[in-house]
PDB file of C-alpha atoms in Angstrom:
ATOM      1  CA  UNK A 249     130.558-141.350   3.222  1.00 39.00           C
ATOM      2  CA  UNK A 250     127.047-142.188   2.489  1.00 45.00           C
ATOM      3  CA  UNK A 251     126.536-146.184   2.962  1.00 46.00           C
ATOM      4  CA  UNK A 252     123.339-148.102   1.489  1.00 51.00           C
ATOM      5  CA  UNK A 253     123.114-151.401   3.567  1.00 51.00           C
ATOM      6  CA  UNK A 254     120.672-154.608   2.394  1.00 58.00           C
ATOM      7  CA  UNK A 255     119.903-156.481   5.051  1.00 59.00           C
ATOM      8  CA  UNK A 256     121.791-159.239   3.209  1.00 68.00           C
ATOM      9  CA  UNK A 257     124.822-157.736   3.792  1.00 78.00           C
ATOM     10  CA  UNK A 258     124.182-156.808   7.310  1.00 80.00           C
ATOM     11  CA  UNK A 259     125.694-159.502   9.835  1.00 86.00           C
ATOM     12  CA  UNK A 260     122.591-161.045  11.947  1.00 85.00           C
ATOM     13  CA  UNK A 261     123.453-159.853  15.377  1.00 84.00           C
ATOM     14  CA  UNK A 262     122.876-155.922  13.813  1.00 87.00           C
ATOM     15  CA  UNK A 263     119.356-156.094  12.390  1.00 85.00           C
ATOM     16  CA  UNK A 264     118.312-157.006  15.868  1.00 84.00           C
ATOM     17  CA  UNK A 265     119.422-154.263  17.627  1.00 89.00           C
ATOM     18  CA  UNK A 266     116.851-151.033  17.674  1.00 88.00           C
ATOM     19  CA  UNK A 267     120.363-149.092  17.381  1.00 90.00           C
ATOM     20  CA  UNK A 268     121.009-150.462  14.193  1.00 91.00           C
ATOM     21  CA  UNK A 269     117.884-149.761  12.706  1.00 90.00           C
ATOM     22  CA  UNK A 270     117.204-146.412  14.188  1.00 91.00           C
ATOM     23  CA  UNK A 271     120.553-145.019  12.208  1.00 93.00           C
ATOM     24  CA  UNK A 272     118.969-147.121   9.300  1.00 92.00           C
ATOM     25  CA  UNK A 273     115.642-145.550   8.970  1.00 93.00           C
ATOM     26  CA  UNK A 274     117.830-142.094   9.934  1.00 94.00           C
ATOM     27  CA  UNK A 275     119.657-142.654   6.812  1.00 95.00           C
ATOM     28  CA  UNK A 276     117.198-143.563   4.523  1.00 95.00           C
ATOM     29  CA  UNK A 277     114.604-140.064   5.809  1.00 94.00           C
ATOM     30  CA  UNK A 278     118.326-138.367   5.428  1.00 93.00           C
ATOM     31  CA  UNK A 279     118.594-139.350   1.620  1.00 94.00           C
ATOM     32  CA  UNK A 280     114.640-138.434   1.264  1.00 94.00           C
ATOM     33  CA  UNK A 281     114.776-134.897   2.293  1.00 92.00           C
ATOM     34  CA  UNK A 282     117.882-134.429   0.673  1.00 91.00           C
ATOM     35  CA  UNK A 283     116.409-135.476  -2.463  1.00 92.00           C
ATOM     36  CA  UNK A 284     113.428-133.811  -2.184  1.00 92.00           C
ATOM     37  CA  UNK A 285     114.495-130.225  -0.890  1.00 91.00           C
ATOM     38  CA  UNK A 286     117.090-131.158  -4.110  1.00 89.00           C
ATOM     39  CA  UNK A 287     113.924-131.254  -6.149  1.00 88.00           C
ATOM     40  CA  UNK A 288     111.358-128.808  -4.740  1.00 83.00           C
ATOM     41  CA  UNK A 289     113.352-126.511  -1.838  1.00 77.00           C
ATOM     42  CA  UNK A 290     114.294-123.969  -4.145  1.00 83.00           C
ATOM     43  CA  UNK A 291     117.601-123.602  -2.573  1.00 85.00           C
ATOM     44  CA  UNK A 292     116.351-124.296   0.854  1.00 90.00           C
ATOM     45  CA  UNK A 293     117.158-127.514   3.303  1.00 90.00           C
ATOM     46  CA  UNK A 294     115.106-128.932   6.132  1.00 88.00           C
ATOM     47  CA  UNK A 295     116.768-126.703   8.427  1.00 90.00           C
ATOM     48  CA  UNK A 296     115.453-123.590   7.100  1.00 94.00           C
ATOM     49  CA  UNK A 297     112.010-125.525   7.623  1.00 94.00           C
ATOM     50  CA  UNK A 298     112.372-125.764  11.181  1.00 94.00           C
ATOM     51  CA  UNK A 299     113.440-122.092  11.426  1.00 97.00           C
ATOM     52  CA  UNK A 300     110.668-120.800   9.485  1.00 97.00           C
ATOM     53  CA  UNK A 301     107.967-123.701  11.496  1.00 97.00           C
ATOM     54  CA  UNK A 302     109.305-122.057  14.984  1.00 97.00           C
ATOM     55  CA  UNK A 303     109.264-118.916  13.972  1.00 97.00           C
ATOM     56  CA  UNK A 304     105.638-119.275  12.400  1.00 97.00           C
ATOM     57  CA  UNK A 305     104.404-120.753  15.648  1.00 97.00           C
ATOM     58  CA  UNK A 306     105.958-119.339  17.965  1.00 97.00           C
ATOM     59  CA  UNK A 307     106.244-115.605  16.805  1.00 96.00           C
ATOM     60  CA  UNK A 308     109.555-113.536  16.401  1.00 96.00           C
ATOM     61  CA  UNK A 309     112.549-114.004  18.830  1.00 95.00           C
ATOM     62  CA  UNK A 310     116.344-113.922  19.391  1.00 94.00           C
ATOM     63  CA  UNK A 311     118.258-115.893  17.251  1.00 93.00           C
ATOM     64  CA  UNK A 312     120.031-117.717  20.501  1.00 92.00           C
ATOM     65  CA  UNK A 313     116.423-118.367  21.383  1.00 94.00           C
ATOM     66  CA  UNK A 314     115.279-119.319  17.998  1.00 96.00           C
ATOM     67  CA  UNK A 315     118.808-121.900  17.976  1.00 94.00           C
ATOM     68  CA  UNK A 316     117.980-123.014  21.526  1.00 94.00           C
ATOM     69  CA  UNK A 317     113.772-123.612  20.903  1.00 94.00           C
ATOM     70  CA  UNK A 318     115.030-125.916  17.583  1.00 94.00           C
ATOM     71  CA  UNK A 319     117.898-127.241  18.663  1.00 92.00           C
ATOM     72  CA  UNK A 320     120.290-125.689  15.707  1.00 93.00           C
ATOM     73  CA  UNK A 321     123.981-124.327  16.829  1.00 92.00           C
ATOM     74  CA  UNK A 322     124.035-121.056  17.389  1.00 88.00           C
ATOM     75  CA  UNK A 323     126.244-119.988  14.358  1.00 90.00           C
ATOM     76  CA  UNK A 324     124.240-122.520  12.079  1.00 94.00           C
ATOM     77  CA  UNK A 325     121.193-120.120  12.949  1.00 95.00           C
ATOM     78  CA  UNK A 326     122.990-117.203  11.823  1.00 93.00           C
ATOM     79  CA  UNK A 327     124.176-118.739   8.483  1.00 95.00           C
ATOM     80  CA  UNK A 328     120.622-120.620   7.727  1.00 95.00           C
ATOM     81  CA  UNK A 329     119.255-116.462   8.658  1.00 96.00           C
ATOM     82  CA  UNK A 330     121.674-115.392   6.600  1.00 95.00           C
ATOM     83  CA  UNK A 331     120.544-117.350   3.496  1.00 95.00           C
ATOM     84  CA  UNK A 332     116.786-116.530   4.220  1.00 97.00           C
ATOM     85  CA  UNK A 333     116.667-112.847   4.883  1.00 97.00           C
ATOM     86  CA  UNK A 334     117.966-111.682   1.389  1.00 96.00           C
ATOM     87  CA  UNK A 335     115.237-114.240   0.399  1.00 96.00           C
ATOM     88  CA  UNK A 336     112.579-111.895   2.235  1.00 97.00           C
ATOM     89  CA  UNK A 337     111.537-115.017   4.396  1.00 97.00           C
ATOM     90  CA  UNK A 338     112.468-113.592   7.712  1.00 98.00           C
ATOM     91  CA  UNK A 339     113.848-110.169   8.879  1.00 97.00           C
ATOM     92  CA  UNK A 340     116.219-109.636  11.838  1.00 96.00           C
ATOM     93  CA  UNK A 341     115.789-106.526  13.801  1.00 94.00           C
ATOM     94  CA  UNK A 342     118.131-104.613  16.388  1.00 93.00           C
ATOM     95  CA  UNK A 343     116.500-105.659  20.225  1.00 88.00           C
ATOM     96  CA  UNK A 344     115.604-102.272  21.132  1.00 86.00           C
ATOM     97  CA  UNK A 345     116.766-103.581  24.856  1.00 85.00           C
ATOM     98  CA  UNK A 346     119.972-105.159  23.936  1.00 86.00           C
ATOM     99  CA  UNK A 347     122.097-103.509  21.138  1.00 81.00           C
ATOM    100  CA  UNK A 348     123.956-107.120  19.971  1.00 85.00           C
ATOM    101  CA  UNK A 349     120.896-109.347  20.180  1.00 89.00           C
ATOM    102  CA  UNK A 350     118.912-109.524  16.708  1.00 91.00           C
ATOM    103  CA  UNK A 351     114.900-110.239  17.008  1.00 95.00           C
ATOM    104  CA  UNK A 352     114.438-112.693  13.938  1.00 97.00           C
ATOM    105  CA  UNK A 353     110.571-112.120  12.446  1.00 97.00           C
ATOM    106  CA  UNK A 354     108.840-114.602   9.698  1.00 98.00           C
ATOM    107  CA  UNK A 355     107.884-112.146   6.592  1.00 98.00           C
ATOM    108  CA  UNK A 356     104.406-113.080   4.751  1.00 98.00           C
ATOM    109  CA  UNK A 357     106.235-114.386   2.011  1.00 97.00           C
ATOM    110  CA  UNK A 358     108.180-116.652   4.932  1.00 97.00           C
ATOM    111  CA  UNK A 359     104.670-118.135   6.029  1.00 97.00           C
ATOM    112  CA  UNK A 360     103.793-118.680   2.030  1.00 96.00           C
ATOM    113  CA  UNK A 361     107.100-120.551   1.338  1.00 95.00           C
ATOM    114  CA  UNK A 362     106.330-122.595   4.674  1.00 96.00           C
ATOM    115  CA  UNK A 363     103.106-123.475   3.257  1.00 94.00           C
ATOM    116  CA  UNK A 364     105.362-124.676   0.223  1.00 92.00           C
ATOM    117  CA  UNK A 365     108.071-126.653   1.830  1.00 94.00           C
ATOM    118  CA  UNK A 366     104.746-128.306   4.161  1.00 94.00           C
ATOM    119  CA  UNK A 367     104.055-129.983   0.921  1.00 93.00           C
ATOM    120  CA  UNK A 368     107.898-131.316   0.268  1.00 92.00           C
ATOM    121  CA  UNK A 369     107.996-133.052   3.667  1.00 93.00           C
ATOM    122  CA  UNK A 370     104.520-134.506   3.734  1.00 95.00           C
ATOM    123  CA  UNK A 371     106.153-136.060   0.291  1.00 94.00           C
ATOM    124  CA  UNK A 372     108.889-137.505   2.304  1.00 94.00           C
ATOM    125  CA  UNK A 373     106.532-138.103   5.421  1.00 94.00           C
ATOM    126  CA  UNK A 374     104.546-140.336   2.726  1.00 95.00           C
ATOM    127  CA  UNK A 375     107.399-141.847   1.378  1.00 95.00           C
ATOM    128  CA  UNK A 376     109.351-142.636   4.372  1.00 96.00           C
ATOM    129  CA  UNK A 377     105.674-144.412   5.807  1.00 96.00           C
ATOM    130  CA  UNK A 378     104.593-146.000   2.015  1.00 96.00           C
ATOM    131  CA  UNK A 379     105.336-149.652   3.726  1.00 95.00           C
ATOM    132  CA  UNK A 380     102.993-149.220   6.834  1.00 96.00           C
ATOM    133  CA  UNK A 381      99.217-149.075   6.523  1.00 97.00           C
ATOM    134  CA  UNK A 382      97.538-146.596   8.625  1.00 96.00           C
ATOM    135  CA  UNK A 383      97.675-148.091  11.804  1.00 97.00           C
ATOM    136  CA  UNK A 384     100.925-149.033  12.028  1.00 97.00           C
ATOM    137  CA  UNK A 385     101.479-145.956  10.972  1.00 96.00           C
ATOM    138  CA  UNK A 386      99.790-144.379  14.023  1.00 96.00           C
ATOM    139  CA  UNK A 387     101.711-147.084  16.351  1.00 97.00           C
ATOM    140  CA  UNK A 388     104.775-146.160  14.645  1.00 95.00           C
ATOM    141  CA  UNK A 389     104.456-142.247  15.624  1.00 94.00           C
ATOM    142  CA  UNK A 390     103.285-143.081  19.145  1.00 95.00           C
ATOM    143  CA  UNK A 391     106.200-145.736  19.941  1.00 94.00           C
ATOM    144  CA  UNK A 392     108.624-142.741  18.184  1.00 92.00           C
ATOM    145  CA  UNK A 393     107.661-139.798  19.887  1.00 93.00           C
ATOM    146  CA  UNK A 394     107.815-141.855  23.675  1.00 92.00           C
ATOM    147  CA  UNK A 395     111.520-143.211  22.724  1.00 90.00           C
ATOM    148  CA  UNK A 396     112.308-139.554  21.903  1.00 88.00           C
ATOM    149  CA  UNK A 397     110.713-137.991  24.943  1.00 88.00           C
ATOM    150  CA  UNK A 398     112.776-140.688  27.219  1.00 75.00           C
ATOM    151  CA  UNK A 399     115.148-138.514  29.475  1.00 74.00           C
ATOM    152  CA  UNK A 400     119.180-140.078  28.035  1.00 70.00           C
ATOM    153  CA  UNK A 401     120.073-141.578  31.629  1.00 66.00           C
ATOM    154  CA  UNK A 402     116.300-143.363  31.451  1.00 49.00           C
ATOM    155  CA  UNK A 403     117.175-147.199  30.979  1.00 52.00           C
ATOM    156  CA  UNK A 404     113.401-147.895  30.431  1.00 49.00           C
TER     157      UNK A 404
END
């Protein structure tokens, strides 16, 4: 169930938790890709992006590396492959050293349809940041990225 909350409607003791407004701005960049992959994905979702970003980057793999080096489920990797390789965006080859392991490669037509999607998310990057001016921008990416990196058992 999808839930649009005003800050009128939110009891005081919420909108000062960072909590609260984390899973706030998470649904609101949520609704933005959605409705922008919607738009101009062609069929594809943000997860696909990340596959085809790793794999562009970081060269062909396993899929149980490619799912562990993005952080996708195992068996999500295989469907999201599965939807992409008829698509001629990746291929997935037997491991010549291990007959069950599939090495998953990014086609040229994979690294052109990256270049596509780059454009759909630095829409919703733009529109996700439209309130903040530069700087805070900037601020807002630094102060991000360190409460991300922050081990889960850190308290500080």
């Amino acid at each position: 169930m999808t839930v649009h909350h005003d800050s009128a409607d939110t009891p005081a003791r919420l909108e000062a938790r960072a909590t609260w407004q984390v899973s706030r701005m998470h649904a609101r960049v949520s609704r933005l890709l959605a409705a922008a992959f919607e738009t101009d994905g062609a069929g594809l979702r943000s997860y696909h992006y990340r596959l085809l970003a790793a794999l562009e980057q970081w060269g062909a793999m396993s899929q149980a590396d490619l799912g562990r080096r993005t952080g996708i489920d195992r068996s999500d990797v295989t469907g999201a492959l599965g939807e992409l390789e008829p698509r001629g965006l990746v291929t997935r080859t037997p491991d010549p050293g291990h007959k069950r392991r599939k090495i998953v490669t990014i086609t040229p037509d994979g690294v052109t349809r990256l270049g596509e999607l780059d454009a759909v998310i630095d829409g919703v990057q733009e529109a996700f940041l439209a309130p903040l001016t530069p700087a805070q921008r900037r601020e807002f990416l630094h102060l991000a990225a360190r409460l991300a990196e922050c081990p889960p058992d850190d308290g500080a």
